[in-house]
Tab-separated table of C-alpha atoms in Angstrom:
chain	number	residue	atom	x	y	z
A	1	MET	CA	11.826	-21.178	-14.708
A	2	GLU	CA	9.304	-18.508	-13.871
A	3	ILE	CA	6.706	-17.318	-11.406
A	4	THR	CA	3.704	-15.067	-11.906
A	5	VAL	CA	3.145	-12.130	-9.545
A	6	LYS	CA	-0.261	-10.407	-9.310
A	7	ARG	CA	-0.617	-7.194	-7.350
A	8	ARG	CA	-4.026	-6.305	-5.949
A	9	THR	CA	-3.756	-3.131	-3.878
A	10	TRP	CA	-5.976	-0.181	-3.002
A	11	PHE	CA	-5.633	3.522	-3.775
A	12	LEU	CA	-2.195	4.208	-2.275
A	13	GLY	CA	-0.839	1.001	-3.794
A	14	TRP	CA	-1.447	2.286	-7.316
A	15	LEU	CA	1.037	5.111	-6.964
A	16	LEU	CA	4.375	3.265	-6.809
A	17	PRO	CA	5.497	-0.051	-8.233
A	18	ILE	CA	7.279	-2.394	-5.842
A	19	SER	CA	10.492	-4.217	-6.687
A	20	ILE	CA	10.307	-7.989	-6.418
A	21	LYS	CA	13.409	-9.833	-5.170
A	22	PHE	CA	14.171	-13.528	-5.497
A	23	ASN	CA	16.920	-14.704	-3.116
A	24	SER	CA	17.941	-11.038	-2.541
A	25	GLU	CA	18.264	-10.316	-6.284
A	26	ILE	CA	15.804	-7.968	-8.009
A	27	ILE	CA	13.958	-9.829	-10.771
A	28	GLY	CA	11.390	-7.161	-11.694
A	29	SER	CA	8.711	-4.818	-10.430
A	30	VAL	CA	4.951	-4.831	-10.415
A	31	GLY	CA	2.504	-1.900	-10.227
A	32	GLY	CA	-1.010	-1.738	-8.795
A	33	PHE	CA	-3.488	-4.195	-10.354
A	34	HIS	CA	-0.856	-5.570	-12.746
A	35	THR	CA	0.233	-9.132	-13.357
A	36	ARG	CA	3.795	-9.950	-14.403
A	37	THR	CA	5.566	-13.172	-15.195
A	38	MET	CA	9.152	-13.115	-13.931
A	39	ASP	CA	12.056	-15.423	-14.631
A	40	ILE	CA	13.725	-16.960	-11.601
A	41	PRO	CA	17.242	-18.416	-11.720
A	42	GLU	CA	16.531	-21.419	-9.452
A	43	GLU	CA	13.724	-23.943	-8.934
A	44	SER	CA	12.819	-22.549	-5.499
A	45	GLY	CA	13.784	-19.728	-3.179
A	46	THR	CA	12.640	-16.797	-1.094
A	47	LEU	CA	10.539	-14.041	-2.620
A	48	THR	CA	10.578	-10.586	-1.017
A	49	TYR	CA	9.687	-7.077	-2.110
A	50	TYR	CA	11.405	-3.736	-1.708
A	51	GLN	CA	9.732	-0.393	-1.235
A	52	PRO	CA	11.297	2.606	0.526
A	53	LEU	CA	10.191	3.165	4.138
A	54	ASP	CA	8.472	-0.206	4.334
A	55	ARG	CA	9.134	-3.526	5.996
A	56	THR	CA	9.160	-6.529	3.729
A	57	ASP	CA	7.261	-9.791	3.647
A	58	ARG	CA	8.856	-13.009	2.480
A	59	ILE	CA	7.531	-16.277	1.174
A	60	GLU	CA	9.038	-19.479	-0.151
A	61	VAL	CA	8.168	-20.009	-3.831
A	62	LYS	CA	8.989	-22.534	-6.498
A	63	ASP	CA	8.892	-22.639	-10.261
A	64	GLY	CA	5.404	-22.039	-11.661
A	65	ASP	CA	3.844	-20.491	-8.543
A	66	LEU	CA	1.229	-17.774	-8.843
A	67	VAL	CA	1.897	-15.240	-6.082
A	68	LEU	CA	-0.629	-12.596	-5.067
A	69	VAL	CA	0.581	-9.336	-3.474
A	70	LYS	CA	-2.161	-8.032	-1.182
A	71	GLU	CA	-2.387	-5.171	1.258
A	72	THR	CA	-2.359	-5.833	4.975
A	73	VAL	CA	-5.175	-4.646	7.217
A	74	ILE	CA	-3.090	-1.721	8.532
A	75	SER	CA	-2.449	-0.591	4.974
A	76	GLN	CA	-6.146	-0.777	4.121
A	77	ILE	CA	-6.977	1.299	7.208
A	78	LEU	CA	-4.307	3.830	6.203
A	79	ASN	CA	-5.912	4.075	2.757
A	80	ILE	CA	-9.298	4.810	4.315
A	81	VAL	CA	-7.840	7.379	6.728
A	82	PHE	CA	-5.985	9.056	3.852
A	83	VAL	CA	-9.088	9.342	1.665
A	84	VAL	CA	-11.292	10.520	4.554
A	85	SER	CA	-8.768	13.157	5.638
A	86	LEU	CA	-8.341	14.339	2.051
A	87	LEU	CA	-12.109	14.686	1.659
A	88	PHE	CA	-12.356	16.406	5.040
A	89	PHE	CA	-9.836	19.083	4.118
A	90	ILE	CA	-11.469	19.665	0.736
A	91	VAL	CA	-14.960	19.929	2.240
A	92	SER	CA	-13.857	22.090	5.194
A	93	ASN	CA	-12.166	24.593	2.862
A	94	ARG	CA	-15.326	24.776	0.750
A	95	LEU	CA	-17.401	25.342	3.910
A	96	ASN	CA	-15.161	28.245	4.901
A	97	ILE	CA	-15.693	29.892	1.532
A	98	TYR	CA	-19.475	29.432	1.552
A	99	THR	CA	-19.943	30.657	5.130
A	100	GLU	CA	-17.714	33.664	4.494
A	101	SER	CA	-15.613	32.881	7.550
A	102	TYR	CA	-12.556	32.442	5.394
A	103	PRO	CA	-9.668	32.707	6.369
A	104	TYR	CA	-10.922	32.257	9.950
A	105	PRO	CA	-12.604	28.836	10.185
A	106	SER	CA	-15.102	28.028	12.907
A	107	ASP	CA	-13.945	26.439	16.153
A	108	PHE	CA	-15.495	23.120	15.132
A	109	LEU	CA	-13.502	23.032	11.902
A	110	LYS	CA	-10.299	23.975	13.734
A	111	VAL	CA	-10.687	21.220	16.325
A	112	SER	CA	-11.829	18.587	13.843
A	113	GLY	CA	-9.042	19.551	11.431
A	114	ILE	CA	-6.447	19.129	14.169
A	115	ALA	CA	-8.006	15.789	15.189
A	116	VAL	CA	-8.009	14.465	11.617
A	117	THR	CA	-4.410	15.585	11.158
A	118	ILE	CA	-3.301	13.878	14.385
A	119	ILE	CA	-5.079	10.635	13.437
A	120	PHE	CA	-3.495	10.732	9.983
A	121	VAL	CA	0.021	11.291	11.388
A	122	VAL	CA	-0.435	8.525	13.990
A	123	PHE	CA	-1.439	6.038	11.291
A	124	ILE	CA	1.539	7.032	9.131
A	125	ILE	CA	3.927	6.474	12.060
A	126	ILE	CA	2.294	3.132	12.894
A	127	SER	CA	2.591	2.036	9.260
A	128	PHE	CA	6.412	2.304	9.439
A	129	PHE	CA	6.462	-0.612	11.909
A	130	PHE	CA	4.309	-3.007	9.888
A	131	ASN	CA	4.296	-4.520	6.408
A	132	SER	CA	2.183	-2.751	3.826
A	133	TYR	CA	1.874	-5.846	1.664
A	134	LYS	CA	1.786	-9.576	2.150
A	135	PHE	CA	2.450	-12.425	-0.250
A	136	VAL	CA	-0.078	-15.205	-0.754
A	137	ILE	CA	0.464	-18.198	-3.014
A	138	GLU	CA	-2.771	-18.271	-4.987
A	139	ASN	CA	-2.258	-21.670	-6.533
A	140	ASN	CA	0.789	-23.882	-6.455
A	141	SER	CA	2.316	-25.219	-9.612
A	142	SER	CA	1.507	-28.725	-10.743
A	143	LYS	CA	5.207	-29.400	-11.353
A	144	GLU	CA	6.829	-31.733	-8.865
């Protein structure tokens, strides 16, 4: 008996594989944009995932199911905030060098840097209370 797990996640999802559990027993792991077929010991059960500092999603699966691991909306927003803040800090440091105000950035860059940092930290804290990923059964098996 087996199920297939596809993971389709954005930038931050590529960094760490997540462990897949079937009825509280780890049956394998899957990385970003990978597809893995995993053996399950029973015909049906509960599929969950484990990742440090993250809440889990669960779904009932049966033999032959194709399960898609997708990011939640909060996780997608966190990805966007992460990339924007990373670009902001890179660009603001380059601006300081070109305007020769380095190491004393302008007031605008100080305020906007603090604002971007606060927004980034708020989204990280919020993400601890929500799932990063959700399971979706893409197509059920034809076995009955």
